[in-house]
Short mmCIF file of C-alpha atoms (C1' of nucleotides) in Angstrom, two decimals:
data_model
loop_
_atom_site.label_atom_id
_atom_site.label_comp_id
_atom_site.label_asym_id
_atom_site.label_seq_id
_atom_site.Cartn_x
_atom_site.Cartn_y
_atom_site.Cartn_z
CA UNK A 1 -16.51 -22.28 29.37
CA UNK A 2 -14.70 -24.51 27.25
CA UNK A 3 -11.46 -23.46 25.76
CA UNK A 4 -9.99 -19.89 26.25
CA UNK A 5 -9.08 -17.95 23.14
CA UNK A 6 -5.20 -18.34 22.13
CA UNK A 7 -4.35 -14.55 22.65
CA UNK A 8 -1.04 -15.83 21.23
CA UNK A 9 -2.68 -16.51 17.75
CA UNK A 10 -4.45 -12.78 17.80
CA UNK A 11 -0.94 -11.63 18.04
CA UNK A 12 0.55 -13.47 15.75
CA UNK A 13 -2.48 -12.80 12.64
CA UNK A 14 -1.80 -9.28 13.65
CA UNK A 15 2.15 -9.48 12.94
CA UNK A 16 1.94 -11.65 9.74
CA UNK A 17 -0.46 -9.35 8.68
CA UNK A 18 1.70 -6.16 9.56
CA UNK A 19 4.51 -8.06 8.03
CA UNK A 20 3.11 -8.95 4.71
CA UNK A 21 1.03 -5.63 3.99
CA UNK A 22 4.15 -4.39 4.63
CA UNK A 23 5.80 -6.67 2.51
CA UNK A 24 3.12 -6.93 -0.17
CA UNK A 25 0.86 -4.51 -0.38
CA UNK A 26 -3.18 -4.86 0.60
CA UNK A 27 -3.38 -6.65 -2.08
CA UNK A 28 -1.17 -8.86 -2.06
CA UNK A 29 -1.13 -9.90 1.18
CA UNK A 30 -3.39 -12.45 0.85
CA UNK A 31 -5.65 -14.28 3.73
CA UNK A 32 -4.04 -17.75 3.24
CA UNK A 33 -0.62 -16.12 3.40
CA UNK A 34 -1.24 -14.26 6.63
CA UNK A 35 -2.43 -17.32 7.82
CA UNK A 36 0.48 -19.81 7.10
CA UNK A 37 2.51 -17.18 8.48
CA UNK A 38 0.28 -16.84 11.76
CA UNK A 39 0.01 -20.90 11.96
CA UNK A 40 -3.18 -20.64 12.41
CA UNK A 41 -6.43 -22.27 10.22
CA UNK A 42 -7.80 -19.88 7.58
CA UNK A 43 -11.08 -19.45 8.67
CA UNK A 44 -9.57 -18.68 12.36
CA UNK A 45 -9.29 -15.01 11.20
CA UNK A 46 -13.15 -14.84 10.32
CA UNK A 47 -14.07 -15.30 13.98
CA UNK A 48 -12.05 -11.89 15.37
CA UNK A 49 -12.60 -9.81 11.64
CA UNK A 50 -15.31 -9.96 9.28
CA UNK A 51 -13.13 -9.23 6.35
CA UNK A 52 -9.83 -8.53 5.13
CA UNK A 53 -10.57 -4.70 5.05
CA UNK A 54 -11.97 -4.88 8.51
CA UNK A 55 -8.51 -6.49 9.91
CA UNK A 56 -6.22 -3.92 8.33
CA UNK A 57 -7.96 -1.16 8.77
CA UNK A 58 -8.28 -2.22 12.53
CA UNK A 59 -4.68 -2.69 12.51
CA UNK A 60 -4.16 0.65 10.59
CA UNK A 61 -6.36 2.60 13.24
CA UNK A 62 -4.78 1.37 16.09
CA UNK A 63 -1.21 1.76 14.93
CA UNK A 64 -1.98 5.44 13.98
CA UNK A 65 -3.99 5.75 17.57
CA UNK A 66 -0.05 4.79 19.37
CA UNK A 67 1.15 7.84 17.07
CA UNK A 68 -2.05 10.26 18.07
CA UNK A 69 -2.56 9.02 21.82
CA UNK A 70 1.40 10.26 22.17
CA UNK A 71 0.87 13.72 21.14
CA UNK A 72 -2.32 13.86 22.99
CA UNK A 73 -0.20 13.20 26.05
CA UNK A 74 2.51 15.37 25.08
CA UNK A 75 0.27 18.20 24.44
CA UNK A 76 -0.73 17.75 28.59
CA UNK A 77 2.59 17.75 29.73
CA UNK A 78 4.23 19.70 27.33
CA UNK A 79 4.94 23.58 27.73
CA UNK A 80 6.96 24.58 24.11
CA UNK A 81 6.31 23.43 20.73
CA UNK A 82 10.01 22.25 20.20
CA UNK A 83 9.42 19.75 23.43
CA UNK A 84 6.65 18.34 21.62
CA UNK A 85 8.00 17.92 18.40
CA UNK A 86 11.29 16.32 20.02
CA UNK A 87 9.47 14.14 22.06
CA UNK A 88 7.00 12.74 18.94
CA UNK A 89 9.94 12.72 16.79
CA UNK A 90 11.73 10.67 19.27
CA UNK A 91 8.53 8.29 19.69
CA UNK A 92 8.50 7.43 15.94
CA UNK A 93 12.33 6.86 15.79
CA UNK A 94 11.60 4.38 18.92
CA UNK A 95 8.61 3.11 16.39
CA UNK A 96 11.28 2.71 14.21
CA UNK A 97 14.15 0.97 15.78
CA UNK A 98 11.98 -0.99 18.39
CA UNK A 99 9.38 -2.26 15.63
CA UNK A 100 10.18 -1.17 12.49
CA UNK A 101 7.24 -2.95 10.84
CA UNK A 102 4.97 -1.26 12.39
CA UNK A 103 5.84 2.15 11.09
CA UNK A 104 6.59 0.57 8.16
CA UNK A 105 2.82 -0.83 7.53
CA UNK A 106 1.75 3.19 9.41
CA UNK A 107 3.66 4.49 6.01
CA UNK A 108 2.63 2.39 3.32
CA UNK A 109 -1.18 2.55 3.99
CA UNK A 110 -1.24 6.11 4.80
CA UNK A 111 -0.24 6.34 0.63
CA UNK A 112 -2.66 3.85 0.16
CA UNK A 113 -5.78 5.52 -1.56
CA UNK A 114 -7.84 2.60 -0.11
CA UNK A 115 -7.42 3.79 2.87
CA UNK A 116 -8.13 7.29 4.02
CA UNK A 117 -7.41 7.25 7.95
CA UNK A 118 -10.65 7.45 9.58
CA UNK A 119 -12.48 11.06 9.78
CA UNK A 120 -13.07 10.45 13.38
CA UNK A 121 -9.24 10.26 13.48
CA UNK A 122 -8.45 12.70 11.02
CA UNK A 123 -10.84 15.30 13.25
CA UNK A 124 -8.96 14.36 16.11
CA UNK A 125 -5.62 14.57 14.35
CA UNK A 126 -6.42 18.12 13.05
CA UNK A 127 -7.23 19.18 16.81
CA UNK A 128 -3.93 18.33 18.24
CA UNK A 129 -2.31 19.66 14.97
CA UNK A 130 -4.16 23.21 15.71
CA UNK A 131 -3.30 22.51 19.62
CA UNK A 132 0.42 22.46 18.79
CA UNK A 133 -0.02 25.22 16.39
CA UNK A 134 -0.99 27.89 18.76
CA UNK A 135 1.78 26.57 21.36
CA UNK A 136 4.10 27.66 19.19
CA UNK A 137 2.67 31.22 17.83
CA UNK A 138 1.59 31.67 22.27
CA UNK A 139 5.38 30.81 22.89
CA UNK A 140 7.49 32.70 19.61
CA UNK A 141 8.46 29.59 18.55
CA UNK A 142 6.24 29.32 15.33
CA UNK A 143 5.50 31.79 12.80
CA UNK A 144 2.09 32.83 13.20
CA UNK A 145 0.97 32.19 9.73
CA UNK A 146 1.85 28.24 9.86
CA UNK A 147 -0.88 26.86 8.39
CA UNK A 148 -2.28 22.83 9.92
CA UNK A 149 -0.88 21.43 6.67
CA UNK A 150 2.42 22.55 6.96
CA UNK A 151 2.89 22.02 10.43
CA UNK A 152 1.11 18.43 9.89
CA UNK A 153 4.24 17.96 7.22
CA UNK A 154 7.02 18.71 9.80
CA UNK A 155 5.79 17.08 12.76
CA UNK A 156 4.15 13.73 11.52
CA UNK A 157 5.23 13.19 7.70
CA UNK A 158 8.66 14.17 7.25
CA UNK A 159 10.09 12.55 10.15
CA UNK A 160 7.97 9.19 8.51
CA UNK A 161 8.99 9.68 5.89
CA UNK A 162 12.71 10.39 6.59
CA UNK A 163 12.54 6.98 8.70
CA UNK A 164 11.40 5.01 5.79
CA UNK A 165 13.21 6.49 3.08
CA UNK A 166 16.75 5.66 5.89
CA UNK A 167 14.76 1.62 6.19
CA UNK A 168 15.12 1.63 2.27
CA UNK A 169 18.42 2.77 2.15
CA UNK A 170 17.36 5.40 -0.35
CA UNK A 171 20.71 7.30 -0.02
CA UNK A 172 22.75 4.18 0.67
CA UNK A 173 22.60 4.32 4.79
CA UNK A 174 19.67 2.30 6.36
CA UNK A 175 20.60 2.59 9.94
CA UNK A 176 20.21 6.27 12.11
CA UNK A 177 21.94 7.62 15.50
CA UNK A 178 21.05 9.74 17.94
CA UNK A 179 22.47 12.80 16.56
CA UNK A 180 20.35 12.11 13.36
CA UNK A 181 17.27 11.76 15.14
CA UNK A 182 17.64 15.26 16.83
CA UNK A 183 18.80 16.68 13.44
CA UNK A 184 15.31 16.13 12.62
CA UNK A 185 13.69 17.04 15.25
CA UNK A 186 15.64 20.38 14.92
CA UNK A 187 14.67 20.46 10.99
CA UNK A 188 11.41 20.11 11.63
CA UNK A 189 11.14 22.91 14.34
CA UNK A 190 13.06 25.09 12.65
CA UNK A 191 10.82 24.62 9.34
CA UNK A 192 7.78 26.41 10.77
CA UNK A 193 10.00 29.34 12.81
CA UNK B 1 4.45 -5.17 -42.60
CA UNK B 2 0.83 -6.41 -41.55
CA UNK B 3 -1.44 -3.93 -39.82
CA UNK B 4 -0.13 -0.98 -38.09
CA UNK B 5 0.33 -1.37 -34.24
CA UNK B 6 -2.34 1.49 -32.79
CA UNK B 7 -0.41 3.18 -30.66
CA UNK B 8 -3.99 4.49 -29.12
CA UNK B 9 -4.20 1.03 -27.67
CA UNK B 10 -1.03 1.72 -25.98
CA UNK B 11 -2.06 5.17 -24.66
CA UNK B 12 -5.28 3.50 -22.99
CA UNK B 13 -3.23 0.93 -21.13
CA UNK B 14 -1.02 3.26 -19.99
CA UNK B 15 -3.52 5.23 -18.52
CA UNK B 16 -5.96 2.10 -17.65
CA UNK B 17 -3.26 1.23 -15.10
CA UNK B 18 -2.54 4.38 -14.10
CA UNK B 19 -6.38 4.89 -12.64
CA UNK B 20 -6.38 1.33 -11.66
CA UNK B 21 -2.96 0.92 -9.71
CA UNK B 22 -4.34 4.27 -7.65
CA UNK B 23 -7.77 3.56 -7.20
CA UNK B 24 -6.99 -0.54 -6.06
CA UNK B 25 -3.41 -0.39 -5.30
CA UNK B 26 -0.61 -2.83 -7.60
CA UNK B 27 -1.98 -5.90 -5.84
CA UNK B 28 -5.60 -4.70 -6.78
CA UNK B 29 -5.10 -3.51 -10.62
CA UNK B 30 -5.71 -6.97 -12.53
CA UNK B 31 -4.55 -7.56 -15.66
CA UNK B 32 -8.12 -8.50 -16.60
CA UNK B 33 -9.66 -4.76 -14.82
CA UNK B 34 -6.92 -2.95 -17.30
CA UNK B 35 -7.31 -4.67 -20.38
CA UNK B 36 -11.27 -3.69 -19.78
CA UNK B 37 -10.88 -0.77 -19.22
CA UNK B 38 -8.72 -0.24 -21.90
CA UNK B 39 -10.79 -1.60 -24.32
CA UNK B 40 -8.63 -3.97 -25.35
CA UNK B 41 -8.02 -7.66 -25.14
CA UNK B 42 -6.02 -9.44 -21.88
CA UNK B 43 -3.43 -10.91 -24.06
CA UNK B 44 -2.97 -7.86 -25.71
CA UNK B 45 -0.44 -6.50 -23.01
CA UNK B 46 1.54 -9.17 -23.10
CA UNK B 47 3.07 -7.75 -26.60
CA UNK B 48 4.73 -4.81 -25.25
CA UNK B 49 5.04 -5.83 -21.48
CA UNK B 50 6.51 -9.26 -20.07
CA UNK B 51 4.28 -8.71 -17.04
CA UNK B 52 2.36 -6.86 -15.17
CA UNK B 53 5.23 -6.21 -12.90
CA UNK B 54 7.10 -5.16 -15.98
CA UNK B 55 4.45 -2.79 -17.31
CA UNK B 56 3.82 -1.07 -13.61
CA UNK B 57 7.31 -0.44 -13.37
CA UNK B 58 8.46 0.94 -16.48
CA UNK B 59 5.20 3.45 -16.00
CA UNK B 60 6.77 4.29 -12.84
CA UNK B 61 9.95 5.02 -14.32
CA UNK B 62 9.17 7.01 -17.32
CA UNK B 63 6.67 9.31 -14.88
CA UNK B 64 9.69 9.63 -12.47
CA UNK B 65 11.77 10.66 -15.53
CA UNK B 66 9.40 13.34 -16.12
CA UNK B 67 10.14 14.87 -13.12
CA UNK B 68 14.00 14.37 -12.79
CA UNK B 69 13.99 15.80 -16.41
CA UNK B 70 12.51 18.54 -15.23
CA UNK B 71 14.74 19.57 -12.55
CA UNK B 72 17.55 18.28 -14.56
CA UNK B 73 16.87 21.16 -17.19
CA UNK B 74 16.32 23.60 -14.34
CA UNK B 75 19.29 23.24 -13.00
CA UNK B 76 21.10 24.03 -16.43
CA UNK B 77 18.90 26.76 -16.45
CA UNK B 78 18.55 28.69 -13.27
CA UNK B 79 21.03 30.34 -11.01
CA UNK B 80 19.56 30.14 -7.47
CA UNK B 81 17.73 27.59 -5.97
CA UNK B 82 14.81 29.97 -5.30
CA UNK B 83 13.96 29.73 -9.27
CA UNK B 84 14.89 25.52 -9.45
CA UNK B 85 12.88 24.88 -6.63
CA UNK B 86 9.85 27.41 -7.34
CA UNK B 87 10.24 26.23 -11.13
CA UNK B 88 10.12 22.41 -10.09
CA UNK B 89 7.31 22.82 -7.71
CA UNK B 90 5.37 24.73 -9.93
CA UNK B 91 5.96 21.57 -12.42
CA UNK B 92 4.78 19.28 -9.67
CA UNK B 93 1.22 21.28 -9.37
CA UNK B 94 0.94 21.45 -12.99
CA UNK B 95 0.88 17.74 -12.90
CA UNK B 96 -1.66 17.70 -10.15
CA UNK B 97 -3.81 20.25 -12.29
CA UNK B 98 -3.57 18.68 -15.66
CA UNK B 99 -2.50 15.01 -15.24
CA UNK B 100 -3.82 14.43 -11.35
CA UNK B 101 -3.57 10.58 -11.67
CA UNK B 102 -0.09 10.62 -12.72
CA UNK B 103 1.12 12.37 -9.76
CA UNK B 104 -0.83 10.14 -7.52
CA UNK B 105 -0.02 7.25 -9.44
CA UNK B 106 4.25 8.38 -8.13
CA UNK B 107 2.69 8.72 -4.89
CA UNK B 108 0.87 5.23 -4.59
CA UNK B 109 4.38 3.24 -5.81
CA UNK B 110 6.71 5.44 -4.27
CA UNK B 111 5.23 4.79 -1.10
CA UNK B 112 4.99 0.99 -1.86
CA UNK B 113 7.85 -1.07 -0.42
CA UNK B 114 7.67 -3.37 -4.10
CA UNK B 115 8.26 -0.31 -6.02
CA UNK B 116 12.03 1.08 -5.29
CA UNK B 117 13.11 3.51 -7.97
CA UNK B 118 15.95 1.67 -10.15
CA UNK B 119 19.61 1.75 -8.66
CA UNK B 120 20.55 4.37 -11.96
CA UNK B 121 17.56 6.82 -11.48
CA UNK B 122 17.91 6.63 -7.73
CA UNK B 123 21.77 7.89 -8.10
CA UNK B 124 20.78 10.64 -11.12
CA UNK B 125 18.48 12.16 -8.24
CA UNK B 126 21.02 11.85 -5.52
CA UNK B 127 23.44 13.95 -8.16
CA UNK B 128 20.76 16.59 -9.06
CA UNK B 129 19.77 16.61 -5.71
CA UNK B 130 23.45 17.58 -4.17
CA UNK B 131 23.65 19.86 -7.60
CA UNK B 132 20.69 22.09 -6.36
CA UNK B 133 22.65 22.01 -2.46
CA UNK B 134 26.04 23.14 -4.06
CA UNK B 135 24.05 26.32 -6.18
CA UNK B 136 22.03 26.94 -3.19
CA UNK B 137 24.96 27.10 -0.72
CA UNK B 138 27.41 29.30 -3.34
CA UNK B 139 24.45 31.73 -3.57
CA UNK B 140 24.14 31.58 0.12
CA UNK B 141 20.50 30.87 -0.25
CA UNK B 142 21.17 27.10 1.99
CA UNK B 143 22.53 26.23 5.67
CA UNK B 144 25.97 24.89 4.51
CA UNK B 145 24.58 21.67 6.56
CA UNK B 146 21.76 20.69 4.53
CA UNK B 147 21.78 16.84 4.03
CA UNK B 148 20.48 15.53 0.67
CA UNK B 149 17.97 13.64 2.53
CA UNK B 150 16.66 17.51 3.87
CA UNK B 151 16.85 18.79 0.10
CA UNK B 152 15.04 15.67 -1.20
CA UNK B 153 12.14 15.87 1.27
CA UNK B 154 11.55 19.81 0.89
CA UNK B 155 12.11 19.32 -2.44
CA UNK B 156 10.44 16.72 -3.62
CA UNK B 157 8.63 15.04 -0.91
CA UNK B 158 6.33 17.62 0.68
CA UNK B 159 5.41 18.84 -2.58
CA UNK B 160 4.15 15.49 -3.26
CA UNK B 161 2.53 14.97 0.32
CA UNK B 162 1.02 18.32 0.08
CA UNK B 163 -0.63 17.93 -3.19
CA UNK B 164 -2.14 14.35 -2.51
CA UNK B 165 -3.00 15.77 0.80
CA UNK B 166 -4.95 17.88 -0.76
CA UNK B 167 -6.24 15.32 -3.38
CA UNK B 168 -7.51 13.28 -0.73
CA UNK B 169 -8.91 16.28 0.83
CA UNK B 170 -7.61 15.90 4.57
CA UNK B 171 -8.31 18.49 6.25
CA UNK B 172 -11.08 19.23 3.73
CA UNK B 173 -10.08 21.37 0.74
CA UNK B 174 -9.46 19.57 -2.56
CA UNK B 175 -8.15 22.12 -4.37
CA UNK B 176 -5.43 24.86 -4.38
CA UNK B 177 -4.71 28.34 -5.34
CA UNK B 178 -1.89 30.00 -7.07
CA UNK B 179 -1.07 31.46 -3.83
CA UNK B 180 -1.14 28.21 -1.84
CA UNK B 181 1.01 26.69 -4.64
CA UNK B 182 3.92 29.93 -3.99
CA UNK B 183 3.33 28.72 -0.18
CA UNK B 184 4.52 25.45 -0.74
CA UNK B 185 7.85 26.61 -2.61
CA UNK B 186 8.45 29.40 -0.03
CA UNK B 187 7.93 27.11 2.75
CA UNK B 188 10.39 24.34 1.04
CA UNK B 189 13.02 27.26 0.62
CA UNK B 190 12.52 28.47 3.98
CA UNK B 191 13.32 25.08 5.60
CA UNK B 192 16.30 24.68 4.08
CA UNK B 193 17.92 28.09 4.93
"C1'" DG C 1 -12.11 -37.93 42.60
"C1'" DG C 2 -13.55 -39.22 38.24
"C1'" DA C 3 -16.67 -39.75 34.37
"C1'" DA C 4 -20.14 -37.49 31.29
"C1'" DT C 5 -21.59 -33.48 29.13
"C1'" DA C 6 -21.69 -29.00 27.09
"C1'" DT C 7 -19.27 -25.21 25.05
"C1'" DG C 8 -17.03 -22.77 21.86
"C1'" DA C 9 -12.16 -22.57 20.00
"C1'" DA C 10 -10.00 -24.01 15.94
"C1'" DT C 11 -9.77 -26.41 11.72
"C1'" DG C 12 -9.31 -26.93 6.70
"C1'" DA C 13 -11.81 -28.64 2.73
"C1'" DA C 14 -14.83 -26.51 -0.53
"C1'" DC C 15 -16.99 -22.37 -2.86
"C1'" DA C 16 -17.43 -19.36 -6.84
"C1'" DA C 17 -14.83 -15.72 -8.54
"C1'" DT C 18 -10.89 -13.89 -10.19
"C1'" DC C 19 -5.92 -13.99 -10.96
"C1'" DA C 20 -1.75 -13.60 -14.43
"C1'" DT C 21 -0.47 -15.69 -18.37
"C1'" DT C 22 -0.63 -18.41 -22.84
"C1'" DC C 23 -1.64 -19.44 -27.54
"C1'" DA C 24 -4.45 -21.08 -31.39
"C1'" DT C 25 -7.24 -18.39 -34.14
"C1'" DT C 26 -9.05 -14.40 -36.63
"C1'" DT C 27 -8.54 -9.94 -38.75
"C1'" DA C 28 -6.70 -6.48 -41.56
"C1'" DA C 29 -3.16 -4.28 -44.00
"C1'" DT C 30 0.41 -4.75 -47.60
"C1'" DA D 1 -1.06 -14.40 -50.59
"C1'" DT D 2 1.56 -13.11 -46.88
"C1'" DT D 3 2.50 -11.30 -42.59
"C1'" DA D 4 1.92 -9.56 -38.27
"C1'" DA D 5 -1.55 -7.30 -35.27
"C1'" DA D 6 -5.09 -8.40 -32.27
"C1'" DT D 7 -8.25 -11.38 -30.14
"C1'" DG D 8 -10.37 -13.84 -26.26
"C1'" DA D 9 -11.22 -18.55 -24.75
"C1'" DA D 10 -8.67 -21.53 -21.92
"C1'" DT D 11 -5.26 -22.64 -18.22
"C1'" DG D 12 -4.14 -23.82 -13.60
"C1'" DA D 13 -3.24 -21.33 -9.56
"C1'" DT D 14 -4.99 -18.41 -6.08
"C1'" DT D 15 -8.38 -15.23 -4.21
"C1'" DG D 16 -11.65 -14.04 0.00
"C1'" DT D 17 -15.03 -16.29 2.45
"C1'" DT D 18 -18.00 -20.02 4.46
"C1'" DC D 19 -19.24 -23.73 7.38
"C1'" DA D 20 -19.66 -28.53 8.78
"C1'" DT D 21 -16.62 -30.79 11.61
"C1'" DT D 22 -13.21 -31.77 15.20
"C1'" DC D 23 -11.13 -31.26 19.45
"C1'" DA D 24 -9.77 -29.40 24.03
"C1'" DT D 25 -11.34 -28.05 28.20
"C1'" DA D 26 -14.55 -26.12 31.99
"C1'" DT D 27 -18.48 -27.48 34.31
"C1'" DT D 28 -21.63 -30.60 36.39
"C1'" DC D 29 -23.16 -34.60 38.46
"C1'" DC D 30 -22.53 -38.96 41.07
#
DNA sequence: GGAATATGAATGAACAATCATTCATTTAAT
DNA sequence: ATTAAATGAATGATTGTTCATTCATATTCC
């Protein structure tokens, strides 16, 4: 063997790129701007993706996988809807405090129409979506005519989309407590009694 | 006066970045790929718009003025927020029926951390929005505790989500029924009592 | 232990293509 | 003839991608 691979410089071509998607948009994040940002050579990126597309949507799928792998878990451990949905809630206000960009670049290329989530994860998203749905009708918590859409709104889009519209300051506040992040959890619950 | 500015030139711009800025994203929609499409030459934008920036935006803007227009005149129309909300929604599916890229077009840029709504449209929405809370809680239709942010994401947002949702076909339907569409508004009501 | 070699990590200049923007020119209406 | 609409070639910068080259280190041999 000759020299190991910098797992330093993965890291940081995966940040810069969070960072200026985020920042940017997929287009206009460009490959010699992710790598300036990375300080790292231009071609480096070539060697660990094949193409632009290839590194985002690598990114995207394994930023959405944190998301899905937690309510997978939950839905083990879990015996009542409204645990689950405080618990995922709480993980994507964690997302959101702990590494903002990362739900950040989760929200912007989920509106992206380049870039329909995989169907493999979609599939497995609808699953867990149906797996929480009959929790809740088994237990009285959910009405039983929910349908996968709406409950899919409540438990993974509106909190998203409440955290991001708070990070933009939409409304004038950008920061959250405690108290807030329950209020949503309990919004959401309550949503699909 | 020379010749006549064709104001059909205009229209096929207009809608030339509409279908470009949602099929390829703001970063993706050249000037060049518009003007093409269009039918009309590059320099040609450059008479009405000071940039691209400059013509994305003020689409954005006069689409989002559709809508707060909308549920401006509702609300100096209706008296409960069952009929403003049922009204507005129905306006939102009307778009996705009739003029589908315009409504995804909204959804691409208001999604896109570049694209904030302007400061003054951003603070006519926040009025309307705590407008529809005040009829709704004087008609005892809304929890007294509703948050704008709550009203603004039944409201507005999951309409939105639902109907691109749907667009993009993910969980496999494209399309929607009159009764799906009276879902939508009954489950934004419902949420919010 | 120390020098030579082999390996593959990392570079960055170079590619054609495309980018947003400009402006001298042409076209068409008054 | 005059005026402004409309054109599209031209600009220099930047795009995503490639690849010949360099360089650091692990291995091998004496």
């Amino acid at each position: 063997m000759a020299r190991l691979i910098d797992e330093g410089k993965i890291q940081r071509i995966k940040l810069a790129t969070i960072q200026l998607v985020v920042q940017n948009g997929y287009g206009g994040a460009s490959i010699s701007s992710i790598a300036k940002r990375a300080g790292v050579a231009e071609g480096y990126l070539y060697r660990f993706y094949s193409s632009k597309q290839e590194l985002v949507t690598e990114l995207l799928y394994s930023q959405v996988a944190r998301i899905v792998g937690k309510l997978e878990s939950l839905l083990n451990t879990c015996t009542s809807t409204r645990e689950v949905m405080t618990q995922l809630i709480g993980e994507l206000f964690r997302m959101g405090t702990e590494t903002p960009e990362e739900i950040r670049f989760i929200y912007v290329l989920m509106h992206d129409y380049n870039f329909q989530v995989s169907d493999l994860q979609r599939q497995h998203i609808k699953g867990l979506i149906d797996k929480v749905i009959s929790i809740g009708i088994a237990n009285g918590e959910l009405n039983s005519r929910i349908s996968a859409e709406e409950a899919y709104g409540m438990v993974i889009i509106y909190p998203i989309e409440f955290i991001n519209l708070r990070m933009k300051g939409f409304f004038g506040i950008k920061e959250w407590t405690t108290e807030e992040q329950n209020r949503v959890a309990e919004f959401s619950i309550n949503a699909l009694k």
